[in-house]
């Protein structure tokens, strides 16, 4: 065994042997193409991923703040003017002062506007603020400055983008505190410097130093401790396992189907397997979400099926999209398309679209973005409900890619059957001329009818006497002995086919054929055989 192994090793060629030069060149070319493609994929994916979340403050003015003053005091009016003026600075959302608007005359109406997503946040000067502040300044009553104003926000629109807007508003409100404290102190002294000590002695120190602050009320917090991360990972898991794996699985098993099964049945089989696989994977992914949920979320049975439906719709869209790529894209670019699709959609789910650079707002149309939006709405008890847009968009993507994949599968099956395409979506390699000639010879040979398989009736024998051998070269001995048995109408050929005289029986024909072959062999052995080409035309 060891000797055989050494002998086999001696027959192998070194890597840099001259005989393998063509192989090395082909390998180097493939390596170069792979390096170029995946370098481009890396930079495109990373650029899109970071570009989607880069510097949202540039478009912070597109966020909106609802402002309402619910107190009629002089102190509340002064504070309102300072807050609205603070929004003139760059890097802040656009403020809309709806003081006195009946639609926002109650806290419930203000919360509902933020809950629906009409405004990113709301700033409200609470009723009774001026009265409480005057009591603290004039009589030294107890005072809590955080009751002066309430800042309403919600996270379901998108955690990262809402955090940018929230940070900007909180900075603006905090910046107003020193200016407002100075104004209240001057107002309490009344321009009389002699009253300064008196005001300080009788006033509540907290009201003098910090007459105003605010309370943050997040009306739609996530009921999920690792919401953004676990949802993005789980959606990615469904997309990769639910769509990439079954699509690649077809590469090894579908060629016999493409060549031997009806196209409609191939399409139906692919659809059934993709759907069943998506159901299985999405059920497992939903179980992952429930297993790692935060302690503040107590989901119901309806929540379970809602999460499952969101995952399933997202997986359908990507399964049929990958089906299209597998039946259309050149294999050299297929894996690059997979990675690019994955990163672009993850960017949409993680960083959202609002406040993005305008180019990166194409993520509005991505299934991942819509799925993430639906999940955030579910996990925040229905806040920022855009289901009337998100669900139809994902359904349309699923139907669109399914229709396109059906067309591409049928096209590929037809091309594979006629030999114009391989299963890798590339034309078949050109065949050498020798192989082409061999195929032509085999086709011509198949058209000939062997003597043993000729019909036995005299009418059929007469009909086939000159058929089946068009323009075929045969060799006939010129000696008198063989010419008695071989003539223009009756000659043995390389394929063993002879013509039959109309007047002889099948038994006589067989005996004559054997005798003629013996005569031909004797002439070949003695070296006296003289060959000539005869061309027999089909009847």
PDB file of N, CA and C in Angstrom, residues 77-117:
ATOM      1  N   UNK A  77     -45.786  82.821  30.907  1.00  0.00           N
ATOM      2  CA  UNK A  77     -45.623  83.510  29.623  1.00  0.00           C
ATOM      3  C   UNK A  77     -44.157  83.837  29.360  1.00  0.00           C
ATOM      4  N   UNK A  78     -43.459  84.290  30.427  1.00  0.00           N
ATOM      5  CA  UNK A  78     -42.024  84.588  30.270  1.00  0.00           C
ATOM      6  C   UNK A  78     -41.241  83.322  29.901  1.00  0.00           C
ATOM      7  N   UNK A  79     -41.550  82.232  30.592  1.00  0.00           N
ATOM      8  CA  UNK A  79     -40.863  80.985  30.297  1.00  0.00           C
ATOM      9  C   UNK A  79     -41.160  80.516  28.876  1.00  0.00           C
ATOM     10  N   UNK A  80     -42.393  80.667  28.419  1.00  0.00           N
ATOM     11  CA  UNK A  80     -42.760  80.253  27.063  1.00  0.00           C
ATOM     12  C   UNK A  80     -41.965  81.013  26.015  1.00  0.00           C
ATOM     13  N   UNK A  81     -41.840  82.320  26.210  1.00  0.00           N
ATOM     14  CA  UNK A  81     -41.080  83.126  25.251  1.00  0.00           C
ATOM     15  C   UNK A  81     -39.618  82.683  25.188  1.00  0.00           C
ATOM     16  N   UNK A  82     -39.031  82.387  26.333  1.00  0.00           N
ATOM     17  CA  UNK A  82     -37.630  81.957  26.357  1.00  0.00           C
ATOM     18  C   UNK A  82     -37.448  80.598  25.677  1.00  0.00           C
ATOM     19  N   UNK A  83     -38.384  79.665  25.907  1.00  0.00           N
ATOM     20  CA  UNK A  83     -38.263  78.331  25.316  1.00  0.00           C
ATOM     21  C   UNK A  83     -38.409  78.399  23.795  1.00  0.00           C
ATOM     22  N   UNK A  84     -39.402  79.135  23.323  1.00  0.00           N
ATOM     23  CA  UNK A  84     -39.611  79.245  21.871  1.00  0.00           C
ATOM     24  C   UNK A  84     -38.417  79.917  21.204  1.00  0.00           C
ATOM     25  N   UNK A  85     -37.861  80.949  21.867  1.00  0.00           N
ATOM     26  CA  UNK A  85     -36.693  81.637  21.310  1.00  0.00           C
ATOM     27  C   UNK A  85     -35.466  80.726  21.277  1.00  0.00           C
ATOM     28  N   UNK A  86     -35.352  79.826  22.268  1.00  0.00           N
ATOM     29  CA  UNK A  86     -34.199  78.916  22.304  1.00  0.00           C
ATOM     30  C   UNK A  86     -34.189  77.984  21.102  1.00  0.00           C
ATOM     31  N   UNK A  87     -35.341  77.721  20.524  1.00  0.00           N
ATOM     32  CA  UNK A  87     -35.434  76.838  19.367  1.00  0.00           C
ATOM     33  C   UNK A  87     -34.949  77.493  18.076  1.00  0.00           C
ATOM     34  N   UNK A  88     -34.634  78.757  18.127  1.00  0.00           N
ATOM     35  CA  UNK A  88     -34.078  79.421  16.948  1.00  0.00           C
ATOM     36  C   UNK A  88     -32.634  79.020  16.691  1.00  0.00           C
ATOM     37  N   UNK A  89     -32.000  78.456  17.695  1.00  0.00           N
ATOM     38  CA  UNK A  89     -30.601  78.047  17.541  1.00  0.00           C
ATOM     39  C   UNK A  89     -30.515  76.846  16.600  1.00  0.00           C
ATOM     40  N   UNK A  90     -29.407  76.702  15.859  1.00  0.00           N
ATOM     41  CA  UNK A  90     -29.245  75.531  14.979  1.00  0.00           C
ATOM     42  C   UNK A  90     -29.086  74.252  15.783  1.00  0.00           C
ATOM     43  N   UNK A  91     -29.396  73.141  15.145  1.00  0.00           N
ATOM     44  CA  UNK A  91     -29.250  71.847  15.803  1.00  0.00           C
ATOM     45  C   UNK A  91     -30.416  71.466  16.678  1.00  0.00           C
ATOM     46  N   UNK A  92     -31.579  72.091  16.464  1.00  0.00           N
ATOM     47  CA  UNK A  92     -32.768  71.790  17.255  1.00  0.00           C
ATOM     48  C   UNK A  92     -33.938  71.463  16.327  1.00  0.00           C
ATOM     49  N   UNK A  93     -34.898  70.687  16.808  1.00  0.00           N
ATOM     50  CA  UNK A  93     -36.088  70.423  16.000  1.00  0.00           C
ATOM     51  C   UNK A  93     -36.882  71.699  15.754  1.00  0.00           C
ATOM     52  N   UNK A  94     -37.824  71.615  14.850  1.00  0.00           N
ATOM     53  CA  UNK A  94     -38.712  72.734  14.562  1.00  0.00           C
ATOM     54  C   UNK A  94     -39.856  72.725  15.575  1.00  0.00           C
ATOM     55  N   UNK A  95     -40.099  73.858  16.223  1.00  0.00           N
ATOM     56  CA  UNK A  95     -41.114  73.931  17.269  1.00  0.00           C
ATOM     57  C   UNK A  95     -42.396  74.523  16.708  1.00  0.00           C
ATOM     58  N   UNK A  96     -43.522  73.982  17.143  1.00  0.00           N
ATOM     59  CA  UNK A  96     -44.849  74.468  16.752  1.00  0.00           C
ATOM     60  C   UNK A  96     -45.597  74.826  18.030  1.00  0.00           C
ATOM     61  N   UNK A  97     -45.861  76.131  18.197  1.00  0.00           N
ATOM     62  CA  UNK A  97     -46.541  76.635  19.396  1.00  0.00           C
ATOM     63  C   UNK A  97     -48.043  76.583  19.171  1.00  0.00           C
ATOM     64  N   UNK A  98     -48.689  75.650  19.842  1.00  0.00           N
ATOM     65  CA  UNK A  98     -50.143  75.485  19.724  1.00  0.00           C
ATOM     66  C   UNK A  98     -50.854  75.885  21.014  1.00  0.00           C
ATOM     67  N   UNK A  99     -50.297  76.874  21.706  1.00  0.00           N
ATOM     68  CA  UNK A  99     -50.956  77.382  22.909  1.00  0.00           C
ATOM     69  C   UNK A  99     -52.307  77.988  22.524  1.00  0.00           C
ATOM     70  N   UNK A 100     -53.361  77.588  23.222  1.00  0.00           N
ATOM     71  CA  UNK A 100     -54.698  78.071  22.930  1.00  0.00           C
ATOM     72  C   UNK A 100     -55.436  77.232  21.918  1.00  0.00           C
ATOM     73  N   UNK A 101     -54.789  76.245  21.301  1.00  0.00           N
ATOM     74  CA  UNK A 101     -55.455  75.375  20.329  1.00  0.00           C
ATOM     75  C   UNK A 101     -56.316  74.368  21.078  1.00  0.00           C
ATOM     76  N   UNK A 102     -57.603  74.307  20.724  1.00  0.00           N
ATOM     77  CA  UNK A 102     -58.527  73.435  21.439  1.00  0.00           C
ATOM     78  C   UNK A 102     -58.152  71.960  21.291  1.00  0.00           C
ATOM     79  N   UNK A 103     -57.508  71.609  20.180  1.00  0.00           N
ATOM     80  CA  UNK A 103     -57.124  70.212  19.965  1.00  0.00           C
ATOM     81  C   UNK A 103     -56.115  69.739  21.002  1.00  0.00           C
ATOM     82  N   UNK A 104     -55.324  70.679  21.492  1.00  0.00           N
ATOM     83  CA  UNK A 104     -54.280  70.341  22.457  1.00  0.00           C
ATOM     84  C   UNK A 104     -54.530  71.016  23.802  1.00  0.00           C
ATOM     85  N   UNK A 105     -55.774  71.108  24.161  1.00  0.00           N
ATOM     86  CA  UNK A 105     -56.122  71.757  25.420  1.00  0.00           C
ATOM     87  C   UNK A 105     -56.019  70.807  26.614  1.00  0.00           C
ATOM     88  N   UNK A 106     -55.791  69.527  26.350  1.00  0.00           N
ATOM     89  CA  UNK A 106     -55.678  68.549  27.436  1.00  0.00           C
ATOM     90  C   UNK A 106     -54.388  67.754  27.276  1.00  0.00           C
ATOM     91  N   UNK A 107     -53.923  67.197  28.364  1.00  0.00           N
ATOM     92  CA  UNK A 107     -52.720  66.367  28.333  1.00  0.00           C
ATOM     93  C   UNK A 107     -52.949  65.119  27.479  1.00  0.00           C
ATOM     94  N   UNK A 108     -54.171  64.580  27.525  1.00  0.00           N
ATOM     95  CA  UNK A 108     -54.470  63.389  26.731  1.00  0.00           C
ATOM     96  C   UNK A 108     -54.330  63.665  25.238  1.00  0.00           C
ATOM     97  N   UNK A 109     -54.809  64.832  24.804  1.00  0.00           N
ATOM     98  CA  UNK A 109     -54.688  65.192  23.390  1.00  0.00           C
ATOM     99  C   UNK A 109     -53.240  65.379  22.965  1.00  0.00           C
ATOM    100  N   UNK A 110     -52.422  65.955  23.847  1.00  0.00           N
ATOM    101  CA  UNK A 110     -51.000  66.166  23.543  1.00  0.00           C
ATOM    102  C   UNK A 110     -50.275  64.820  23.460  1.00  0.00           C
ATOM    103  N   UNK A 111     -50.536  63.937  24.416  1.00  0.00           N
ATOM    104  CA  UNK A 111     -49.903  62.618  24.379  1.00  0.00           C
ATOM    105  C   UNK A 111     -50.312  61.834  23.141  1.00  0.00           C
ATOM    106  N   UNK A 112     -51.557  61.943  22.762  1.00  0.00           N
ATOM    107  CA  UNK A 112     -52.038  61.197  21.598  1.00  0.00           C
ATOM    108  C   UNK A 112     -51.340  61.654  20.317  1.00  0.00           C
ATOM    109  N   UNK A 113     -51.073  62.963  20.216  1.00  0.00           N
ATOM    110  CA  UNK A 113     -50.374  63.474  19.037  1.00  0.00           C
ATOM    111  C   UNK A 113     -48.955  62.905  18.942  1.00  0.00           C
ATOM    112  N   UNK A 114     -48.281  62.799  20.087  1.00  0.00           N
ATOM    113  CA  UNK A 114     -46.936  62.205  20.085  1.00  0.00           C
ATOM    114  C   UNK A 114     -47.026  60.698  19.882  1.00  0.00           C
ATOM    115  N   UNK A 115     -48.005  60.079  20.480  1.00  0.00           N
ATOM    116  CA  UNK A 115     -48.188  58.636  20.356  1.00  0.00           C
ATOM    117  C   UNK A 115     -48.400  58.226  18.899  1.00  0.00           C
ATOM    118  N   UNK A 116     -49.211  58.986  18.158  1.00  0.00           N
ATOM    119  CA  UNK A 116     -49.470  58.661  16.753  1.00  0.00           C
ATOM    120  C   UNK A 116     -48.271  58.948  15.857  1.00  0.00           C
ATOM    121  N   UNK A 117     -47.347  59.754  16.325  1.00  0.00           N
ATOM    122  CA  UNK A 117     -46.209  60.106  15.502  1.00  0.00           C
ATOM    123  C   UNK A 117     -46.373  61.406  14.757  1.00  0.00           C
TER     124      UNK A 117
END
